[in-house]
Amino acid sequence: MMLVRYLSQIGKYFLMIAEIFRKPTKWSVMRTLIFKEVDDLIIGSLGIVAFISFFVGGVVAIQTALNLTNPLIPKYLIGFATRQSIILEFAPTFISIIMAGKMGSFITSSIGTMRVTEQIDALEVMGVNSLNYLVFPKLMALLLYPFLIGIAMFLGIAGGFIASVYGGFGNSTDFISGLQKEFIPFHITYAFIKTFVFALILATIPSFHGYYMKGGALEVGKASTVSFVWTSVTIILVNYILTQLLLT
């Protein structure tokens, strides 16, 4: 019974995605909505992404340095380990899970509130495709999500550099040498492929839970929690699948 319910929800989710692109809202209205979503979702997330990335990069560098107790192990490994950790996993995946809490809860609660207050019903009565009107601007705004992840990569490595050099764990030459050591450009491509897929997940799963929720104000909060859980689980599963496909 549980399996049937989950399969039904998955089918409903894909039907929702197809419906988003039907009967588009006119561009003059859509443009304003897209700019508003860019401001809310991307610009509004810059601060927390920058803060977390910088300090986690520093922590990665310090922990790596503290584990290099053997004097025969070269110090450039601090920069190497920081680069690999930040680019491959921390920036695209860890930040996306944090954004599932910040962006996802915001999207679910805003759409859920519109459902509770019957604003979505009003849109439907006016002949507007409510899914296109509400979800499509979020999809377009999150096309800029890789820009956010790029900043996370840069600040994570910068945080690692400052923690390593000014914390006395190594010099700048060793750290930069580690950053350049055995660099594989495809790793950047891999990270941004993941980022685009995660952006799609971040835009659609919270929207799904907000759009199809039932009840009152209490249920909006519950829908936000469920949305966060399922968005995080999906990101982790997709991360595993993409890593298997692209890196092995």
XYZ file of C-alpha atoms in Angstrom:
248
model
C 0.000 0.000 0.000
C 2.861 2.339 0.938
C 4.666 1.481 -2.314
C 1.557 2.295 -4.377
C 1.266 5.665 -2.602
C 4.907 6.522 -3.285
C 4.618 5.500 -6.950
C 1.469 7.603 -7.231
C 3.304 10.623 -5.774
C 6.254 10.121 -8.157
C 3.860 9.948 -11.134
C 2.061 13.066 -9.927
C 5.433 14.859 -9.622
C 6.397 14.129 -13.253
C 2.930 15.143 -14.482
C 3.403 18.414 -12.595
C 6.733 19.047 -14.383
C 5.043 18.490 -17.768
C 2.215 20.867 -16.778
C 4.695 23.647 -15.869
C 5.562 24.149 -19.557
C 1.977 24.151 -20.865
C 0.072 27.375 -21.558
C 2.868 29.815 -20.568
C 2.169 33.152 -18.892
C 2.886 36.165 -21.113
C 6.518 37.305 -21.042
C 5.934 40.827 -19.643
C 4.466 39.274 -16.470
C 6.900 36.334 -16.362
C 9.986 38.577 -16.575
C 8.971 40.432 -13.389
C 8.318 37.130 -11.599
C 11.721 35.715 -12.649
C 13.608 38.787 -11.368
C 11.740 38.561 -8.056
C 12.686 34.870 -7.693
C 16.344 35.620 -8.552
C 16.354 38.204 -5.761
C 14.642 35.891 -3.242
C 16.399 32.616 -4.045
C 19.855 33.513 -5.408
C 20.777 36.974 -4.086
C 19.089 36.202 -0.764
C 21.256 33.097 -0.321
C 24.637 34.727 -1.067
C 25.339 35.676 2.551
C 24.828 32.267 4.153
C 26.607 30.450 1.289
C 29.639 32.765 1.570
C 29.797 32.436 5.375
C 29.489 28.637 5.473
C 31.852 28.045 2.523
C 34.652 30.218 3.919
C 34.691 28.643 7.369
C 34.143 25.033 6.254
C 37.054 25.465 3.804
C 39.171 26.612 6.759
C 38.093 23.624 8.862
C 38.916 21.161 6.035
C 42.428 22.652 5.708
C 43.060 22.604 9.487
C 41.836 19.019 9.915
C 43.960 17.872 6.978
C 47.022 19.650 8.419
C 46.485 18.140 11.880
C 46.417 14.634 10.377
C 49.695 15.111 8.500
C 51.829 14.261 11.535
C 54.536 12.370 9.621
C 57.311 14.828 8.581
C 57.865 12.798 5.385
C 54.348 13.678 4.105
C 54.586 16.829 1.936
C 52.734 19.948 3.115
C 51.245 20.543 -0.350
C 48.699 17.805 0.462
C 46.802 20.372 2.579
C 45.995 22.401 -0.555
C 45.356 19.255 -2.588
C 42.892 17.785 -0.053
C 41.109 21.132 0.386
C 40.665 21.530 -3.386
C 39.340 17.995 -3.864
C 36.943 18.171 -0.907
C 35.528 21.579 -1.813
C 35.131 21.079 -5.584
C 33.942 17.467 -5.662
C 31.582 17.309 -2.699
C 31.318 20.237 -0.334
C 30.343 23.038 -2.736
C 27.841 21.208 -4.992
C 26.354 18.678 -2.537
C 26.679 20.039 0.998
C 25.582 23.553 0.004
C 22.621 22.071 -1.928
C 21.443 20.224 1.199
C 21.664 23.483 3.168
C 19.731 25.213 0.371
C 17.083 22.461 0.600
C 16.417 23.870 4.067
C 16.613 27.555 3.151
C 15.264 27.748 -0.435
C 13.110 24.624 -0.184
C 11.269 25.706 2.960
C 10.739 29.188 1.503
C 9.308 27.788 -1.762
C 7.049 25.246 -0.023
C 5.712 27.704 2.539
C 5.089 30.492 -0.012
C 3.201 28.222 -2.441
C 1.502 26.354 0.433
C 0.254 29.643 1.901
C -1.187 30.568 -1.503
C -2.964 27.186 -1.575
C -4.377 27.643 1.933
C -5.594 31.194 1.214
C -7.160 30.029 -2.108
C -4.975 32.346 -4.231
C -4.094 29.397 -6.482
C -7.797 28.708 -7.021
C -8.240 32.378 -7.968
C -5.460 32.065 -10.586
C -7.141 28.978 -12.050
C -10.501 30.785 -12.222
C -8.823 33.603 -14.184
C -7.590 31.037 -16.719
C -3.928 31.249 -15.658
C -1.806 28.073 -15.619
C -0.936 28.332 -11.925
C 1.955 25.839 -12.135
C 3.593 27.829 -14.928
C 2.954 31.091 -13.072
C 4.345 29.839 -9.734
C 7.025 27.236 -10.564
C 8.499 28.270 -13.936
C 10.036 31.536 -12.546
C 11.736 29.479 -9.811
C 13.185 27.099 -12.417
C 14.520 30.027 -14.444
C 15.963 31.746 -11.355
C 17.751 28.564 -10.312
C 19.559 28.413 -13.655
C 21.830 30.918 -11.846
C 22.418 28.406 -9.029
C 25.834 27.347 -10.486
C 26.933 30.969 -9.929
C 26.226 30.445 -6.205
C 28.172 27.175 -6.190
C 31.085 28.814 -8.036
C 31.293 31.406 -5.249
C 31.144 28.582 -2.674
C 34.105 26.849 -4.382
C 36.194 30.032 -4.494
C 35.485 31.049 -0.891
C 35.959 27.499 0.410
C 39.453 27.337 -1.102
C 40.182 30.914 0.055
C 39.137 29.951 3.603
C 41.413 26.906 3.437
C 44.313 29.051 2.225
C 43.916 31.629 5.010
C 43.478 28.966 7.735
C 46.512 27.031 6.492
C 48.904 29.943 5.955
C 47.895 32.244 8.813
C 47.250 29.335 11.179
C 50.885 28.304 10.793
C 50.174 24.910 9.210
C 52.065 25.598 5.972
C 53.256 28.322 3.652
C 51.431 29.848 0.681
C 53.786 28.214 -1.873
C 52.989 24.708 -0.590
C 49.234 25.387 -0.518
C 49.146 26.799 -4.056
C 51.336 23.920 -5.261
C 48.777 21.519 -3.756
C 45.928 23.338 -5.515
C 47.677 22.828 -8.866
C 48.830 19.250 -8.220
C 47.213 16.645 -10.517
C 44.334 18.969 -11.317
C 41.687 17.327 -13.524
C 39.531 19.961 -15.325
C 36.654 17.453 -15.713
C 36.111 17.619 -11.941
C 34.834 21.188 -12.380
C 32.518 20.002 -15.199
C 31.300 17.134 -12.990
C 30.571 19.549 -10.120
C 28.540 21.889 -12.345
C 26.591 19.019 -13.985
C 25.572 17.968 -10.453
C 24.731 21.575 -9.624
C 22.321 21.927 -12.573
C 20.535 18.692 -11.603
C 20.341 19.779 -7.952
C 18.919 23.156 -9.070
C 16.077 21.303 -10.867
C 15.415 19.275 -7.710
C 15.503 22.386 -5.481
C 12.965 24.163 -7.695
C 10.489 21.320 -8.273
C 10.262 19.073 -5.182
C 9.507 21.933 -2.703
C 7.045 23.381 -5.255
C 5.332 19.988 -5.518
C 4.865 19.734 -1.741
C 3.591 23.301 -1.501
C 1.261 23.092 -4.499
C -0.459 19.823 -3.564
C -0.679 20.315 0.213
C -4.068 20.253 1.947
C -5.208 21.775 5.221
C -4.447 25.009 7.035
C -1.522 26.962 8.471
C -0.260 24.020 10.562
C -0.063 21.816 7.467
C 2.093 24.457 5.708
C 4.758 23.913 8.382
C 4.468 20.126 8.073
C 4.712 20.352 4.269
C 7.920 22.437 4.594
C 9.483 19.767 6.833
C 8.479 16.904 4.514
C 9.729 18.926 1.541
C 13.155 19.419 3.180
C 13.473 15.700 3.968
C 12.548 14.505 0.467
C 14.651 17.164 -1.274
C 17.705 16.175 0.817
C 17.148 12.447 0.241
C 16.756 12.979 -3.516
C 19.908 15.126 -3.699
C 21.941 12.440 -1.893
C 20.602 9.641 -4.130
C 21.140 11.635 -7.340
C 24.625 12.571 -6.113
C 25.485 8.868 -5.772
C 24.081 8.027 -9.230
C 25.862 10.932 -10.968
C 29.158 10.108 -9.253
C 28.887 6.501 -10.453
C 28.051 7.609 -14.001
C 30.564 10.444 -14.379
C 33.601 9.517 -12.281
C 33.912 5.717 -12.547
